mmCIF file of C-alpha atoms in Angstrom:
data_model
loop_
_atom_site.group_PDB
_atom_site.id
_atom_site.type_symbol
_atom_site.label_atom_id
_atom_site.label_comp_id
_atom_site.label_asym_id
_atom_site.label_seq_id
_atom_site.Cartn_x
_atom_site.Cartn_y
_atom_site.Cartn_z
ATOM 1 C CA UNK A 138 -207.859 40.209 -151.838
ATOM 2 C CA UNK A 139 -204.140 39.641 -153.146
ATOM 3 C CA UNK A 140 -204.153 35.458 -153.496
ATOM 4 C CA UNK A 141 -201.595 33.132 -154.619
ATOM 5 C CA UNK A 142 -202.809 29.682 -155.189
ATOM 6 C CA UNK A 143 -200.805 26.552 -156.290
ATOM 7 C CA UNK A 144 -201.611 23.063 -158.047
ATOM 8 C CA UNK A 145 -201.530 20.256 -157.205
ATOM 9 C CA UNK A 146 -200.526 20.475 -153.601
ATOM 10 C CA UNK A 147 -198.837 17.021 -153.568
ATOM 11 C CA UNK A 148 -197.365 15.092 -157.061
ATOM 12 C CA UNK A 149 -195.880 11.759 -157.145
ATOM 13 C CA UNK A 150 -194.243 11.489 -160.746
ATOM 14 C CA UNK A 151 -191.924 8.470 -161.926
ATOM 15 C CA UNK A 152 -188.037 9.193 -162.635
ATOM 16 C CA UNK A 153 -187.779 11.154 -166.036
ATOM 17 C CA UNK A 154 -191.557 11.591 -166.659
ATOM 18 C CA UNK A 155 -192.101 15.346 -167.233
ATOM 19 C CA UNK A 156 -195.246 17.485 -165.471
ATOM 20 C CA UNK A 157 -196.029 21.114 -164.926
ATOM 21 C CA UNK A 158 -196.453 22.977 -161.636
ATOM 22 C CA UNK A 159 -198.822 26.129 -161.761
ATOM 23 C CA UNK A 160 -199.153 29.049 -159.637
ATOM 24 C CA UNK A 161 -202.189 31.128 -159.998
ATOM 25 C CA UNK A 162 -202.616 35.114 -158.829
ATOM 26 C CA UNK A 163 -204.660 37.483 -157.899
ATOM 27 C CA UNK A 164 -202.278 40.683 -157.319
ATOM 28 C CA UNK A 165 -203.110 43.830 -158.633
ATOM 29 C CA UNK A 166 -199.748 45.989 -159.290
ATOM 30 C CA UNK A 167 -197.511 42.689 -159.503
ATOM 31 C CA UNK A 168 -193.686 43.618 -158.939
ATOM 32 C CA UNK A 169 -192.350 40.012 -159.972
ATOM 33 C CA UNK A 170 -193.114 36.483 -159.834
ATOM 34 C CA UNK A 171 -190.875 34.336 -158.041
ATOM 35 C CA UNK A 172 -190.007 30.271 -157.820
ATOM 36 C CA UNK A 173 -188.565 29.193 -154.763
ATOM 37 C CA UNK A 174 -187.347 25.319 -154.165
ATOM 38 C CA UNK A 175 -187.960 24.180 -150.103
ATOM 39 C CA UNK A 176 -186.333 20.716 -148.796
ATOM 40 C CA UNK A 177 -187.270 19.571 -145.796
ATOM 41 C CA UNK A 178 -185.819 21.425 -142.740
ATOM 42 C CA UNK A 179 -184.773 24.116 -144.811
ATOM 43 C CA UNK A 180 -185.133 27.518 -145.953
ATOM 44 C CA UNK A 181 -186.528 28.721 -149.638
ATOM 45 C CA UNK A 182 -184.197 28.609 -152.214
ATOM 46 C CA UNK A 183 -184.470 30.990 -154.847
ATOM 47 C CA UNK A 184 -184.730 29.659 -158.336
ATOM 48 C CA UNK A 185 -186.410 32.509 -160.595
ATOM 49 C CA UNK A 186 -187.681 35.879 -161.435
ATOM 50 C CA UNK A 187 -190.015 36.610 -163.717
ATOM 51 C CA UNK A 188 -191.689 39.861 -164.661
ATOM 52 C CA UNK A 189 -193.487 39.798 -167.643
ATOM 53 C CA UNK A 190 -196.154 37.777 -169.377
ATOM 54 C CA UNK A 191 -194.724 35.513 -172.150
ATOM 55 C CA UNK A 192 -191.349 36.017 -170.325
ATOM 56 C CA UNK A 193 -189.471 32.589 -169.962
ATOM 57 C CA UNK A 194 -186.225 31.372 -167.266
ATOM 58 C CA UNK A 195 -184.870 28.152 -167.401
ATOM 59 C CA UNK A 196 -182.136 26.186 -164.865
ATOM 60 C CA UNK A 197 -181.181 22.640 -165.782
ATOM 61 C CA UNK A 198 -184.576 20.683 -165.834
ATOM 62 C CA UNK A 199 -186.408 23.493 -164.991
ATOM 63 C CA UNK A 200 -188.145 26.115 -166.885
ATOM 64 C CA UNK A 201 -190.464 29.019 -165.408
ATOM 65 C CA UNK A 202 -192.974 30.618 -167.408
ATOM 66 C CA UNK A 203 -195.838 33.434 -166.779
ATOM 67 C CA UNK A 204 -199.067 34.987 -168.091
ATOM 68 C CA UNK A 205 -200.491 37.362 -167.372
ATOM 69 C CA UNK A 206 -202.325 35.429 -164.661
ATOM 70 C CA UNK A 207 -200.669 32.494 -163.792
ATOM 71 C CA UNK A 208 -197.067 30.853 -163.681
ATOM 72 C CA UNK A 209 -196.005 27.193 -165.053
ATOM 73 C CA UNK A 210 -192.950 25.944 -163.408
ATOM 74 C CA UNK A 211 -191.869 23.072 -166.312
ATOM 75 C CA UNK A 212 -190.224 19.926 -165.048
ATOM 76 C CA UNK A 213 -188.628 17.826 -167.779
ATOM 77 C CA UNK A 214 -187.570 14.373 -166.978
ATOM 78 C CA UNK A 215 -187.085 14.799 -163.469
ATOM 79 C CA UNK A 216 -184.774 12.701 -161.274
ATOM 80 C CA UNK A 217 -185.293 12.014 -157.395
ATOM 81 C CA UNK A 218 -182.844 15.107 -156.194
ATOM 82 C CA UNK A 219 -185.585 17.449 -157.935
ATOM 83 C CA UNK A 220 -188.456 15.973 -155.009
ATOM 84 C CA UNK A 221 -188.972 18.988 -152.800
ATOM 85 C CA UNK A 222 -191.835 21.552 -152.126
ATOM 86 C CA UNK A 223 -192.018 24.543 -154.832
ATOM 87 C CA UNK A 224 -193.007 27.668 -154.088
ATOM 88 C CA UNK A 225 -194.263 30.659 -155.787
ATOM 89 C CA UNK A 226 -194.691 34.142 -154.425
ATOM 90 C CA UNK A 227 -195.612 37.180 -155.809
ATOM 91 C CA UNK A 228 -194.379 40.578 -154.900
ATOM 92 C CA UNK A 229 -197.441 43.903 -154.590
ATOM 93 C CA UNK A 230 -194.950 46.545 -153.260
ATOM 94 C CA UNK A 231 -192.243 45.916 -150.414
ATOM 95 C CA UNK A 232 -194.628 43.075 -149.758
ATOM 96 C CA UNK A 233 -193.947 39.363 -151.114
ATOM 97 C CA UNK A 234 -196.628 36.820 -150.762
ATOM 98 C CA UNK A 235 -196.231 33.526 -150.816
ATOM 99 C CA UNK A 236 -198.463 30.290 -152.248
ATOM 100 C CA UNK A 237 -198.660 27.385 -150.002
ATOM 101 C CA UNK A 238 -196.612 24.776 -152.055
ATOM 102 C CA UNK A 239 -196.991 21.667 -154.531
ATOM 103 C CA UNK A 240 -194.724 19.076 -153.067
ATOM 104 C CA UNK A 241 -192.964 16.884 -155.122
ATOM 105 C CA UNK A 242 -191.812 13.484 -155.012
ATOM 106 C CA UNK A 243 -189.590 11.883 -157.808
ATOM 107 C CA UNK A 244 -190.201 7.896 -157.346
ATOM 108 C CA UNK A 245 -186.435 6.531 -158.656
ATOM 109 C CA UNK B 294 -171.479 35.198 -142.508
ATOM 110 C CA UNK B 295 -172.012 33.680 -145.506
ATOM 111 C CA UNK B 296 -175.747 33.430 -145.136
ATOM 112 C CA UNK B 297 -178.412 34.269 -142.861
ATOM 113 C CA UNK B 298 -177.993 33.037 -139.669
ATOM 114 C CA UNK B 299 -181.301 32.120 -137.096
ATOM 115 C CA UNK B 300 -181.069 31.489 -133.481
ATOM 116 C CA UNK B 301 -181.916 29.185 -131.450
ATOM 117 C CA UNK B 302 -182.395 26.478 -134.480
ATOM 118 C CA UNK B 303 -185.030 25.387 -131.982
ATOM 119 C CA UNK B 304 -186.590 26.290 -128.984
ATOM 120 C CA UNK B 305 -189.173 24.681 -126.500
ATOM 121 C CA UNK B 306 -191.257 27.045 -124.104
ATOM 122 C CA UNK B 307 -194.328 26.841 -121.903
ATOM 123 C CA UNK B 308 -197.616 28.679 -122.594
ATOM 124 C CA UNK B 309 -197.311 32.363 -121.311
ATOM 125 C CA UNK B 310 -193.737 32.759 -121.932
ATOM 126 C CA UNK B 311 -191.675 35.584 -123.695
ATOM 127 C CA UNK B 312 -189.081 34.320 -126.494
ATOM 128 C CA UNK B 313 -187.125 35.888 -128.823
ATOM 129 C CA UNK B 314 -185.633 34.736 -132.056
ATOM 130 C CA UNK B 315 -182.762 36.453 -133.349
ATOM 131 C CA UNK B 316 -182.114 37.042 -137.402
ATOM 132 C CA UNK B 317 -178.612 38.232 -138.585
ATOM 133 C CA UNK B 318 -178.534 38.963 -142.050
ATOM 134 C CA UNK B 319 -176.453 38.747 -145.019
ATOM 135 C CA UNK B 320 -173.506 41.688 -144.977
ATOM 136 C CA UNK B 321 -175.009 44.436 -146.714
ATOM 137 C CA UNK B 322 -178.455 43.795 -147.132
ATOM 138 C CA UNK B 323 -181.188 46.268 -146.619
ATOM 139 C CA UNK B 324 -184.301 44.392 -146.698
ATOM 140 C CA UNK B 325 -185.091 42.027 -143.784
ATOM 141 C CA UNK B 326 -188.479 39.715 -143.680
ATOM 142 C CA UNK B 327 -189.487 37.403 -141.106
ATOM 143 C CA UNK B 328 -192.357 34.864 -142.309
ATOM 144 C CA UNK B 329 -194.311 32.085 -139.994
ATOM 145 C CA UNK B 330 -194.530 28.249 -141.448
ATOM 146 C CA UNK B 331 -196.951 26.427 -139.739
ATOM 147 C CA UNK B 332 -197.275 22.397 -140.797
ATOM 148 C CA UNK B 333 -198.794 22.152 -144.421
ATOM 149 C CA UNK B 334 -198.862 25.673 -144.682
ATOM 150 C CA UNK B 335 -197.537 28.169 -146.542
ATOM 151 C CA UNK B 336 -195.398 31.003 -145.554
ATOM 152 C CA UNK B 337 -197.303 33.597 -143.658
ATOM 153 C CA UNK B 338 -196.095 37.469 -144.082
ATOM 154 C CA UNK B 339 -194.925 39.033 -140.655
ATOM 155 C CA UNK B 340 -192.997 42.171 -140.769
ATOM 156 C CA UNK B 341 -190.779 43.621 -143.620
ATOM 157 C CA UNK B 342 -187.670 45.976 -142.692
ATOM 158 C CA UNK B 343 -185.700 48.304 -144.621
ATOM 159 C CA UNK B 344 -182.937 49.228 -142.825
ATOM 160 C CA UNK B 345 -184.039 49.702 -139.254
ATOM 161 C CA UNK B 346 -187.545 51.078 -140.195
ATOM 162 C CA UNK B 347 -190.765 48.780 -140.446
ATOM 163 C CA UNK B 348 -192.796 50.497 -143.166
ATOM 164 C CA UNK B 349 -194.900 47.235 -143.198
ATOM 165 C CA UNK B 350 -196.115 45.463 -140.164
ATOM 166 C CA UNK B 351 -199.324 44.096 -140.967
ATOM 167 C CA UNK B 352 -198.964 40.647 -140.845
ATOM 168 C CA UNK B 353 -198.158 40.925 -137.163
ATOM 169 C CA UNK B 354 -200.888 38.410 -135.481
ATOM 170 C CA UNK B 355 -201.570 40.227 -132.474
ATOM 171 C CA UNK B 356 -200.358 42.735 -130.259
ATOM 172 C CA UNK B 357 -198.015 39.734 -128.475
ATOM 173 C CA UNK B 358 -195.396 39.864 -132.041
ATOM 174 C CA UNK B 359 -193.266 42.408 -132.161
ATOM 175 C CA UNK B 360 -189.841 43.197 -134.420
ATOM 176 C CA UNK B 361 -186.994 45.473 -134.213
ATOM 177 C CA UNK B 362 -183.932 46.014 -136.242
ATOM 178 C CA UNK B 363 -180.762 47.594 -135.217
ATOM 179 C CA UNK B 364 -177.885 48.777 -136.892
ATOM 180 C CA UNK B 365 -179.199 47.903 -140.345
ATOM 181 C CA UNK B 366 -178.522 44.281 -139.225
ATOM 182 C CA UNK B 367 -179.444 42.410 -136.806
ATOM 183 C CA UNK B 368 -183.334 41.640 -136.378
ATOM 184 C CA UNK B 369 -185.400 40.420 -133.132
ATOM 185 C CA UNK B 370 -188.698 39.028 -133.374
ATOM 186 C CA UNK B 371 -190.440 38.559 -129.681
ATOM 187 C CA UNK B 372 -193.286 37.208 -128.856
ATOM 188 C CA UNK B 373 -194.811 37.887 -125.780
ATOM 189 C CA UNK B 374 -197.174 35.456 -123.571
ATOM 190 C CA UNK B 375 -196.398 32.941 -126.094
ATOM 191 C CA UNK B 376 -199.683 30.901 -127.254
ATOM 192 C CA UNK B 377 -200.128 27.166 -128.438
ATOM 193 C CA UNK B 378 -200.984 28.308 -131.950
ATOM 194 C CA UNK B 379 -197.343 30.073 -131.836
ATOM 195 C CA UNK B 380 -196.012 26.642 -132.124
ATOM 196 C CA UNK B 381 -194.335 27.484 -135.990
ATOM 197 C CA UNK B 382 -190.795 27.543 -137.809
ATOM 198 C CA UNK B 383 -190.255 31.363 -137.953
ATOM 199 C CA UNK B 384 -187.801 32.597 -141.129
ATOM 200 C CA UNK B 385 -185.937 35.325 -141.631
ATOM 201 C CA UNK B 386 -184.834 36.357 -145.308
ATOM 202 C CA UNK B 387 -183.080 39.314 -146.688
ATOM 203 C CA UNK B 388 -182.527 40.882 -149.768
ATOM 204 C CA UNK B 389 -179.454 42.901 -151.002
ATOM 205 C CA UNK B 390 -181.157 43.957 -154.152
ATOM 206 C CA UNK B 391 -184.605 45.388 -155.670
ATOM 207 C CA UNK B 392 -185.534 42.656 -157.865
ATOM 208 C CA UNK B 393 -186.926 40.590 -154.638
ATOM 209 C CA UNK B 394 -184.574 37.784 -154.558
ATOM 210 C CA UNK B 395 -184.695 36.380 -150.744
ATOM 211 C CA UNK B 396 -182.115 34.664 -149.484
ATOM 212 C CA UNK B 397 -183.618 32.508 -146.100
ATOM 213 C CA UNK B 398 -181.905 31.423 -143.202
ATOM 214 C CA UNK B 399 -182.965 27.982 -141.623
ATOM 215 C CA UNK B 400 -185.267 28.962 -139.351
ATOM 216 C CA UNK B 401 -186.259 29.119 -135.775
ATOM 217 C CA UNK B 402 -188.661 25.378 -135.063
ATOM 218 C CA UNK B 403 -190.556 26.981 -131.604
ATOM 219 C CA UNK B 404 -192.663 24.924 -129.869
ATOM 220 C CA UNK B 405 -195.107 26.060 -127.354
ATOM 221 C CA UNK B 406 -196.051 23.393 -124.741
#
């Protein structure tokens, strides 16, 4: 069965102290790994695309990176506006499935 | 629009009534997905459109969802003898592009009393 699992599901992580998010598949003919950023009340907001292992995107204090069976999403010194839920999501065809979260809270 | 657009933002019903929840893309975009987010949980796959033809609808719950598309635009996703365990924010995304990228609307909150 095609899975996507993510750890931890929750992280509390002082201002500027740097952690990794990981996203874990299961997807036979993978299409793309995605990182999506969700505030509360809100839709996903897409942050990368990645495609092939040892393939690396980065966006301010954010870098994304994949293996061949798992994704790192790379926080460095993080400030409060970076607490929200990440996503990842893998796409098998037309289809793109979708992990259940880590949320993240940046304590100021 | 600018971006996708979901309607009603929010909407209260009783058990056992229809609803529908209305999805108007980005200008140009061929790919249209609806996903389910139930509290503390991810998104759940519904339906996936291109253009106005659903080559993937298994993610549909039950026999009660349904989804059209018309025009190439504008989606409708009704659910029929609405259930308790409906209760969900319901998003719509769409994609202009083959790489995947979604861009989400804000979602439908429905809330089945």
């Amino acid at each position: 069965e095609d899975q996507v699992t993510q750890s931890p599901e929750a992280l509390r992580l002082q201002e500027g102290e740097s952690s990794s998010l990981n996203c874990s598949y299961t997807v036979s003919g993978l299409r793309g790994l995605f990182w999506y950023r969700q505030d509360p009340g809100k839709g996903p907001e897409f942050l990368f695309t990645l495609y092939s292992a040892g393939e690396e995107k980065e966006k301010e204090r954010l870098k994304a990176t994949l293996t061949k069976k798992e994704s790192f999403l790379h926080i460095t010194a993080p400030k409060p506006e970076d607490s929200a839920t990440y996503l990842c999501a893998v796409r098998k065809g037309d289809k793109i499935i979708f992990g259940k979260g880590t949320r993240l809270h940046i304590l100021p | 629009g600018a971006g996708v657009s979901q309607s009603p933002s929010n909407k209260v019903t009783e058990k056992g009534k229809d609803v529908e929840l209305r999805c108007d893309p980005i200008s140009g975009h061929t790919a249209l997905y609806w996903y389910r987010q139930s509290l503390g949980q991810g998104l759940e796959f519904l339906i996936y459109f291109q253009g106005n033809s659903a080559p993937d609808k298994s993610g549909l719950p039950s026999d009660r969802f349904s989804a059209e598309r018309t025009g190439g635009s504008v989606s409708t996703l009704t659910i029929q003898r609405t259930q308790q365990e409906d209760s969900a924010v319901y998003l719509c995304a769409s994609s202009g592009s083959n790489t995947g990228e979604l861009f989400f609307g804000e979602g439908s909150r429905l809330t089945v009393l």
